[in-house]
Amino acid sequence: MKFRLPLRWVEWLGTHRVLQRPHFLACEVPEAPEVLVRGMLYHEVRDGYSKWAHLACPRCCEHIQLQTAQARQRWTLRIDWLNRPTISPSIWETQSCGAHFFVRSGQLLWTPDDRR
């Protein structure tokens, strides 16, 4: 298991301007969250296996659910020691607002075709 700072410490560092708080921070959960907090990515892990990543769309706040388990169409999720997620490939919300973006080291990066 890799070392990660407790989430509340990272939030404290951001609040006290020691570090800039990224757009997204990650936390591990045992099941899909019922309520999503904007700016938080929920990494669903069951029996030690990565299953899903859940986040609120940064544009419309709709629930985005990305499969991280072994499947033909899946996303790769990495979380660094400061709880900053990196997701690849890009995320394209096709069900509602059409947002298309990347999450890299917790930062939100809009794709060139989606700068609003």
Short mmCIF file of C-alpha atoms in Angstrom, two decimals:
data_model
loop_
_atom_site.label_atom_id
_atom_site.label_comp_id
_atom_site.label_asym_id
_atom_site.label_seq_id
_atom_site.Cartn_x
_atom_site.Cartn_y
_atom_site.Cartn_z
CA MET A 1 0.00 0.00 0.00
CA LYS A 2 1.31 3.40 -0.93
CA PHE A 3 1.60 6.24 1.55
CA ARG A 4 -1.05 8.96 1.28
CA LEU A 5 -1.55 11.97 3.50
CA PRO A 6 -4.88 11.94 5.30
CA LEU A 7 -7.44 13.87 3.28
CA ARG A 8 -8.14 16.33 6.11
CA TRP A 9 -4.42 17.25 6.18
CA VAL A 10 -4.44 18.00 2.45
CA GLU A 11 -7.59 20.12 2.92
CA TRP A 12 -5.89 21.96 5.82
CA LEU A 13 -2.79 22.66 3.69
CA GLY A 14 -5.05 24.09 0.98
CA THR A 15 -7.06 26.17 3.44
CA HIS A 16 -3.89 27.67 4.92
CA ARG A 17 -2.40 28.27 1.45
CA VAL A 18 0.58 26.00 1.98
CA LEU A 19 -0.56 24.16 -1.16
CA GLN A 20 -3.06 25.14 -3.79
CA ARG A 21 -6.11 22.89 -3.48
CA PRO A 22 -6.61 21.02 -6.74
CA HIS A 23 -9.97 20.89 -8.50
CA PHE A 24 -10.33 17.25 -7.43
CA LEU A 25 -9.24 15.25 -4.40
CA ALA A 26 -9.86 11.52 -4.10
CA CYS A 27 -11.15 9.32 -1.30
CA GLU A 28 -11.75 5.59 -1.16
CA VAL A 29 -15.27 4.29 -0.52
CA PRO A 30 -16.67 0.73 -0.21
CA GLU A 31 -19.77 1.42 -2.34
CA ALA A 32 -21.23 4.02 -4.68
CA PRO A 33 -21.90 7.29 -2.84
CA GLU A 34 -25.48 8.52 -2.65
CA VAL A 35 -24.43 12.17 -2.54
CA LEU A 36 -21.51 13.61 -4.49
CA VAL A 37 -19.52 16.59 -3.26
CA ARG A 38 -18.25 18.82 -6.04
CA GLY A 39 -14.47 18.59 -6.32
CA MET A 40 -14.29 15.12 -4.77
CA LEU A 41 -13.62 11.91 -6.68
CA TYR A 42 -14.85 8.77 -4.95
CA HIS A 43 -12.80 5.65 -5.69
CA GLU A 44 -15.03 2.63 -5.13
CA VAL A 45 -12.94 -0.34 -3.97
CA ARG A 46 -14.49 -3.72 -3.09
CA ASP A 47 -12.50 -6.59 -1.57
CA GLY A 48 -9.29 -4.78 -2.48
CA TYR A 49 -10.22 -4.36 -6.15
CA SER A 50 -10.80 -1.06 -7.92
CA LYS A 51 -14.32 -1.02 -9.39
CA TRP A 52 -15.54 2.51 -10.14
CA ALA A 53 -14.65 6.19 -9.95
CA HIS A 54 -17.54 8.54 -9.15
CA LEU A 55 -17.52 12.33 -9.51
CA ALA A 56 -19.87 15.23 -10.14
CA CYS A 57 -19.54 16.75 -13.59
CA PRO A 58 -17.68 20.07 -13.20
CA ARG A 59 -20.19 21.77 -15.52
CA CYS A 60 -23.64 20.36 -14.69
CA CYS A 61 -23.03 18.34 -11.47
CA GLU A 62 -24.50 15.14 -12.95
CA HIS A 63 -23.13 11.89 -11.52
CA ILE A 64 -20.30 10.56 -13.69
CA GLN A 65 -19.44 6.92 -13.09
CA LEU A 66 -16.26 5.50 -14.66
CA GLN A 67 -15.48 1.79 -14.69
CA THR A 68 -11.96 1.07 -13.40
CA ALA A 69 -12.30 -2.73 -13.17
CA GLN A 70 -10.99 -4.95 -15.93
CA ALA A 71 -13.25 -4.46 -18.91
CA ARG A 72 -12.97 -3.63 -22.58
CA GLN A 73 -13.89 0.04 -22.07
CA ARG A 74 -12.32 1.23 -18.81
CA TRP A 75 -10.48 4.14 -17.30
CA THR A 76 -7.18 4.11 -15.46
CA LEU A 77 -7.15 5.88 -12.10
CA ARG A 78 -3.99 6.83 -10.23
CA ILE A 79 -3.99 8.70 -6.93
CA ASP A 80 -0.79 10.35 -5.67
CA TRP A 81 0.34 10.80 -2.06
CA LEU A 82 -1.55 14.12 -1.82
CA ASN A 83 -4.81 12.36 -2.84
CA ARG A 84 -4.80 14.01 -6.27
CA PRO A 85 -6.39 11.78 -8.93
CA THR A 86 -5.26 11.30 -12.52
CA ILE A 87 -7.72 9.65 -14.89
CA SER A 88 -7.06 8.47 -18.41
CA PRO A 89 -8.35 8.66 -21.03
CA SER A 90 -10.43 11.85 -21.04
CA ILE A 91 -13.94 12.05 -19.61
CA TRP A 92 -16.73 12.97 -21.97
CA GLU A 93 -20.17 13.46 -20.40
CA THR A 94 -22.43 12.42 -23.27
CA GLN A 95 -25.64 11.96 -21.27
CA SER A 96 -26.29 15.59 -20.32
CA CYS A 97 -24.17 18.70 -20.87
CA GLY A 98 -21.48 17.24 -23.17
CA ALA A 99 -18.54 18.31 -20.99
CA HIS A 100 -15.22 16.90 -22.21
CA PHE A 101 -12.20 17.15 -19.91
CA PHE A 102 -9.13 15.53 -18.39
CA VAL A 103 -8.22 15.16 -14.71
CA ARG A 104 -4.44 15.29 -14.22
CA SER A 105 -2.91 15.44 -10.73
CA GLY A 106 -6.24 16.72 -9.45
CA GLN A 107 -6.41 19.56 -11.98
CA LEU A 108 -9.35 20.00 -14.33
CA LEU A 109 -8.20 20.44 -17.93
CA TRP A 110 -10.87 21.17 -20.53
CA THR A 111 -10.29 19.69 -23.98
CA PRO A 112 -9.63 22.15 -26.82
CA ASP A 113 -13.10 21.39 -28.27
CA ASP A 114 -14.83 22.24 -24.97
CA ARG A 115 -13.69 25.64 -23.69
CA ARG A 116 -16.77 27.31 -22.28
#
